[in-house]
Coordinates of C-alpha atoms in Angstrom, one line a residue:
M258 CA -86.9 -22.4 15.0
T259 CA -87.3 -26.1 15.3
W260 CA -90.1 -27.5 17.4
L261 CA -89.9 -31.0 19.0
I262 CA -93.3 -32.6 19.4
T263 CA -93.3 -35.5 21.8
G264 CA -96.0 -38.0 21.0
G265 CA -96.0 -36.5 17.6
A266 CA -97.4 -39.6 15.8
G267 CA -100.4 -39.9 18.1
Y268 CA -103.9 -38.8 17.4
I269 CA -103.5 -35.2 18.8
G270 CA -99.8 -35.0 18.1
A271 CA -100.1 -35.7 14.4
H272 CA -102.8 -32.9 14.1
V273 CA -100.4 -30.5 15.9
A274 CA -97.6 -31.5 13.6
R275 CA -99.7 -30.9 10.5
A276 CA -101.1 -27.5 11.8
M277 CA -97.6 -26.3 12.6
T278 CA -95.9 -27.4 9.4
E279 CA -98.8 -25.9 7.3
A280 CA -98.1 -22.7 9.2
G281 CA -94.5 -22.7 8.2
E282 CA -93.0 -24.0 11.4
R283 CA -90.1 -26.6 11.3
V284 CA -91.2 -29.7 13.2
L285 CA -89.6 -32.9 14.5
A286 CA -91.6 -35.7 16.1
L287 CA -90.5 -38.0 18.9
D288 CA -92.8 -41.0 19.6
D289 CA -92.3 -44.5 21.1
L290 CA -95.2 -45.7 18.8
S291 CA -97.0 -47.4 21.7
A292 CA -100.1 -45.6 20.3
G293 CA -98.6 -43.5 17.5
V294 CA -98.8 -44.2 13.8
P295 CA -95.9 -43.0 11.7
A296 CA -98.1 -42.7 8.6
R297 CA -100.1 -39.9 10.3
L298 CA -97.2 -37.5 10.1
P299 CA -96.6 -35.2 7.2
A300 CA -93.9 -36.5 4.8
D301 CA -91.4 -33.8 5.6
V302 CA -91.6 -34.3 9.4
P303 CA -88.7 -36.5 10.7
L304 CA -89.7 -39.1 13.3
V305 CA -87.4 -40.3 16.0
R306 CA -88.6 -43.4 17.7
G307 CA -88.1 -43.2 21.5
S308 CA -89.4 -42.3 24.9
S309 CA -89.2 -39.1 26.9
L310 CA -87.8 -41.3 29.7
D311 CA -84.6 -41.8 27.7
A312 CA -82.4 -39.0 28.8
G313 CA -79.5 -39.8 26.5
L314 CA -81.8 -39.9 23.4
L315 CA -83.4 -36.6 24.4
K316 CA -80.0 -34.8 24.8
R317 CA -78.9 -36.1 21.3
V318 CA -82.1 -35.1 19.6
L319 CA -82.2 -31.6 21.1
A320 CA -78.6 -31.0 20.1
E321 CA -78.5 -32.7 16.7
H322 CA -81.7 -31.0 15.5
D323 CA -81.0 -27.6 17.1
V324 CA -84.4 -27.7 18.9
T325 CA -85.5 -24.3 20.2
G326 CA -89.0 -25.2 21.4
V327 CA -90.9 -28.3 22.7
V328 CA -94.5 -29.2 22.6
H329 CA -94.9 -32.1 25.0
L330 CA -97.9 -34.4 24.4
A331 CA -96.4 -37.8 25.1
A332 CA -98.3 -39.3 28.0
R333 CA -100.6 -42.1 29.1
K334 CA -104.2 -40.8 29.3
Q335 CA -106.8 -43.4 30.2
V336 CA -108.5 -42.8 33.5
A337 CA -109.5 -46.4 34.3
E338 CA -105.9 -47.6 33.4
S339 CA -104.5 -44.9 35.7
V340 CA -106.6 -46.1 38.6
A341 CA -105.4 -49.7 38.0
Q342 CA -101.7 -48.7 37.3
P343 CA -101.0 -45.5 39.2
T344 CA -97.2 -46.1 39.5
R345 CA -97.0 -46.6 35.8
Y346 CA -98.8 -43.3 35.2
Y347 CA -96.6 -41.4 37.6
Q348 CA -93.5 -42.9 36.2
E349 CA -94.3 -42.2 32.5
N350 CA -96.3 -38.9 32.8
V351 CA -94.4 -37.2 35.6
G352 CA -91.0 -39.1 35.3
G353 CA -90.9 -38.6 31.6
L354 CA -91.7 -34.9 31.9
A355 CA -89.0 -34.4 34.5
T356 CA -86.4 -36.2 32.3
L357 CA -87.5 -34.0 29.3
L358 CA -87.3 -30.8 31.3
E359 CA -83.8 -31.6 32.6
A360 CA -82.7 -32.1 29.0
V361 CA -84.5 -29.0 27.8
A362 CA -82.8 -26.9 30.5
E363 CA -79.4 -28.4 29.8
A364 CA -79.8 -27.7 26.1
G365 CA -80.9 -24.1 26.7
V366 CA -84.3 -24.5 25.0
G367 CA -86.4 -21.5 26.0
R368 CA -89.9 -22.4 25.0
F369 CA -92.1 -25.2 26.3
V370 CA -95.8 -26.0 25.7
F371 CA -97.4 -28.6 28.0
S372 CA -100.4 -30.7 27.1
S373 CA -102.5 -30.7 30.3
S374 CA -106.1 -31.6 30.8
A375 CA -109.4 -30.5 32.3
A376 CA -109.0 -33.6 34.5
V377 CA -106.9 -31.4 36.8
Y378 CA -110.2 -29.8 38.0
G379 CA -111.8 -33.1 39.0
N380 CA -115.6 -32.6 39.5
P381 CA -116.0 -28.9 40.4
D382 CA -119.3 -27.6 41.6
A383 CA -119.4 -25.0 38.9
G384 CA -121.0 -25.0 35.5
L385 CA -118.5 -22.8 33.7
I386 CA -114.9 -23.7 34.6
T387 CA -112.3 -20.9 34.6
E388 CA -108.6 -21.2 35.1
D389 CA -109.2 -20.0 38.7
T390 CA -111.5 -22.9 39.5
P391 CA -109.8 -24.9 42.2
C392 CA -108.0 -28.0 41.0
A393 CA -109.0 -31.2 42.7
P394 CA -108.3 -34.2 40.4
V395 CA -110.1 -37.4 41.3
N396 CA -107.9 -40.0 39.6
P397 CA -104.2 -40.7 39.1
Y398 CA -104.3 -39.4 35.5
G399 CA -105.6 -36.0 36.6
E400 CA -103.1 -36.0 39.4
T401 CA -100.2 -36.5 37.0
K402 CA -101.4 -33.7 34.8
L403 CA -101.6 -31.3 37.7
T404 CA -98.2 -32.4 39.0
G405 CA -96.9 -31.9 35.5
E406 CA -98.2 -28.3 35.5
W407 CA -96.4 -27.6 38.8
L408 CA -93.2 -29.1 37.5
V409 CA -93.3 -27.2 34.2
R410 CA -93.8 -23.9 36.0
A411 CA -91.1 -24.6 38.5
A412 CA -88.6 -25.6 35.8
G413 CA -89.5 -22.6 33.8
Q414 CA -88.9 -20.2 36.7
A415 CA -85.6 -22.0 37.6
H416 CA -84.2 -22.1 34.1
G417 CA -85.7 -19.1 32.3
I418 CA -88.0 -21.2 30.1
S419 CA -91.2 -19.6 28.9
T420 CA -94.1 -22.0 29.4
V421 CA -97.7 -22.5 28.4
C422 CA -100.0 -25.2 29.9
L423 CA -103.1 -26.1 27.9
R424 CA -105.9 -27.6 29.8
Y425 CA -108.1 -29.1 27.2
F426 CA -111.6 -30.6 27.4
N427 CA -113.2 -33.4 25.4
V428 CA -111.5 -33.9 22.1
A429 CA -113.3 -35.4 19.0
G430 CA -113.2 -35.3 15.2
A431 CA -110.4 -35.4 12.7
A432 CA -108.8 -33.0 10.2
A433 CA -108.7 -35.9 7.7
P434 CA -109.9 -39.5 7.9
E435 CA -106.4 -40.9 8.1
L436 CA -105.7 -38.8 11.2
A437 CA -108.7 -40.1 13.1
D438 CA -108.5 -41.6 16.6
T439 CA -108.2 -45.3 16.3
G440 CA -108.8 -46.1 19.9
V441 CA -112.2 -46.8 21.6
F442 CA -111.8 -44.9 24.8
N443 CA -113.8 -41.7 24.3
I444 CA -117.5 -41.3 23.9
V445 CA -117.7 -40.7 20.2
P446 CA -115.7 -43.8 19.1
M447 CA -117.4 -45.8 21.9
V448 CA -120.8 -45.1 20.4
F449 CA -119.5 -45.8 16.9
D450 CA -118.1 -49.1 18.2
R451 CA -121.5 -50.1 19.6
L452 CA -123.4 -49.2 16.5
T453 CA -120.9 -51.1 14.3
R454 CA -121.5 -54.2 16.5
D455 CA -125.2 -53.7 16.1
D456 CA -125.6 -52.6 19.7
A457 CA -127.5 -49.6 21.0
P458 CA -125.5 -46.6 22.4
R459 CA -125.3 -46.4 26.2
I460 CA -126.0 -43.4 28.4
F461 CA -124.8 -43.5 32.0
G462 CA -127.4 -41.7 34.0
D463 CA -130.3 -39.6 32.9
D464 CA -131.3 -38.1 36.3
Y465 CA -128.6 -35.3 36.6
P466 CA -129.7 -31.7 37.3
T467 CA -129.4 -30.8 33.6
P468 CA -132.0 -29.9 31.0
D469 CA -132.4 -33.4 29.7
G470 CA -131.0 -35.3 32.7
T471 CA -127.7 -36.4 31.1
C472 CA -124.2 -35.0 31.7
V473 CA -123.2 -31.9 29.8
R474 CA -119.7 -31.6 28.4
D475 CA -117.5 -29.2 26.3
Y476 CA -116.4 -30.9 23.1
I477 CA -113.7 -29.5 21.0
H478 CA -112.6 -30.5 17.4
V479 CA -109.1 -31.8 17.3
A480 CA -108.2 -29.5 14.5
D481 CA -109.2 -26.5 16.7
L482 CA -107.1 -28.0 19.4
A483 CA -104.1 -28.3 17.0
E484 CA -104.5 -24.6 16.1
A485 CA -104.5 -23.8 19.8
H486 CA -101.1 -25.5 20.1
L487 CA -99.8 -23.5 17.2
A488 CA -101.1 -20.3 18.8
A489 CA -99.5 -21.3 22.1
A490 CA -96.2 -22.1 20.4
R491 CA -96.1 -18.6 18.9
R492 CA -97.2 -16.9 22.0
V493 CA -94.6 -18.6 24.2
G494 CA -91.9 -17.1 22.1
D495 CA -93.3 -13.6 22.7
R496 CA -93.6 -13.6 26.4
D497 CA -91.7 -14.5 29.6
G498 CA -93.0 -16.5 32.5
D499 CA -95.8 -19.0 32.5
L500 CA -99.4 -19.1 31.2
T501 CA -102.2 -21.7 31.8
V502 CA -105.3 -21.6 29.7
N503 CA -108.4 -23.7 29.1
I504 CA -108.9 -25.0 25.6
G505 CA -112.6 -25.6 24.8
R506 CA -115.5 -24.2 22.9
G507 CA -117.2 -22.6 25.9
A508 CA -120.4 -24.4 25.0
G509 CA -122.0 -27.4 26.6
V510 CA -123.6 -30.4 24.8
S511 CA -125.4 -33.1 26.7
V512 CA -124.7 -36.8 26.2
R513 CA -128.2 -37.3 24.8
E514 CA -127.7 -34.5 22.3
L515 CA -124.4 -35.9 21.2
V516 CA -125.9 -39.4 20.7
T517 CA -128.7 -37.8 18.7
V518 CA -126.2 -36.1 16.4
I519 CA -124.3 -39.3 16.0
G520 CA -127.5 -41.1 15.0
E521 CA -128.2 -38.4 12.4
V522 CA -124.7 -38.6 10.9
T523 CA -124.5 -42.4 10.9
G524 CA -128.1 -43.0 9.9
D525 CA -128.5 -45.3 12.9
R526 CA -131.0 -43.6 15.1
R527 CA -131.8 -46.4 17.5
E528 CA -132.7 -45.4 21.1
A529 CA -129.9 -45.3 23.6
V530 CA -130.0 -47.6 26.6
V531 CA -129.9 -45.8 29.9
E532 CA -127.6 -47.4 32.5
P533 CA -126.8 -46.3 36.1
R534 CA -124.5 -43.3 36.7
R535 CA -120.8 -43.9 36.7
P536 CA -119.0 -42.9 39.9
G537 CA -117.4 -39.5 39.7
D538 CA -119.2 -38.1 36.7
A539 CA -119.9 -34.3 37.1
P540 CA -123.3 -33.1 35.9
V541 CA -121.7 -30.2 34.0
S542 CA -118.2 -29.5 32.8
V543 CA -117.8 -26.6 30.4
A544 CA -114.8 -24.5 29.8
S545 CA -114.5 -20.7 30.0
A546 CA -112.6 -20.0 26.8
E547 CA -112.1 -16.3 27.3
L548 CA -108.5 -16.3 28.6
A549 CA -107.4 -18.3 25.6
A550 CA -109.0 -15.8 23.3
R551 CA -107.3 -12.9 25.1
E552 CA -103.9 -14.4 25.6
L553 CA -103.6 -16.6 22.5
G554 CA -105.9 -14.9 20.1
W555 CA -107.6 -18.2 19.6
R556 CA -111.1 -19.5 19.6
A557 CA -112.6 -22.8 18.5
R558 CA -114.2 -22.5 15.0
R559 CA -115.8 -25.9 14.4
G560 CA -119.1 -27.3 15.8
V561 CA -120.3 -30.6 17.1
R562 CA -121.8 -31.9 13.8
E563 CA -118.4 -31.3 12.0
M564 CA -116.7 -33.2 14.8
I565 CA -119.0 -36.2 14.4
E566 CA -119.0 -36.2 10.6
S567 CA -115.2 -36.1 10.4
A568 CA -114.9 -38.7 13.2
W569 CA -117.3 -41.0 11.4
A570 CA -115.4 -40.7 8.1
G571 CA -112.2 -41.7 10.0
W572 CA -114.0 -44.6 11.7
Q573 CA -115.2 -46.0 8.4
L574 CA -111.7 -45.7 7.0
H575 CA -110.0 -47.5 9.9
H576 CA -112.8 -50.0 10.8
G577 CA -114.5 -50.7 7.5
K578 CA -117.9 -49.5 6.4

């Protein structure tokens, strides 16, 4: 088999490429390099520069490389940007997916793994989120992911493609420093960035109905997430129809607890500054990971401290000590 990974040179994509190649899978990466870094990819993984919006390129790549399965990660993923640029998000995230699925169906590719997100749930009034929790996204990014799931399932049913949608929660860490996230959009690099600039970490709201008053989230190590993609790729070849699963640890960590661990790892234990709540933040968002364990034979193995330690090593490499 040959697996095409779209967004394969990105933070998550490169981890997936490494996990799959180390497991003996043959992998090809497609990336427009808007956020991807070619050096992240294993040396034996070919990289095609291009977009999932380019139908002609997709058809050539699928045919010339005899692709038999696709892991689709290429997408824009910043919530605030999606609010400011909703048409761009729908065009790239939904339009690119539709173009890719048309090419996949035409080429007779029978396996498709879709990178979705817990953003499809919005802010549910539930502590533990199962796959049956109603989906009610609260921003255009989450809407494009939910629309993407509908499209993947519909295309799978219409063209006999076996599909898996992975709804993953808050991703952190790095399998190696050179694979670390170089952006400053998620909470861990945001705290690193403030400490590096000699500023105190920020906590948005400490009056939530949680044990310490701060939001509780499910954080997953990106290496565990990559292994979940490998498990999904192998499972999708053994089953028909569609499957949708949460990818998380099934354990909650408060923002204050996370900032405390970051202080211990970095040696900078300054007190966080509490600022007003941000609109739309749910008090608790933790995944039920039981369906992934049953259907994929997968569970997260790495803890929060390992996420922070590995992310900090990557931050130092990319941003200077």
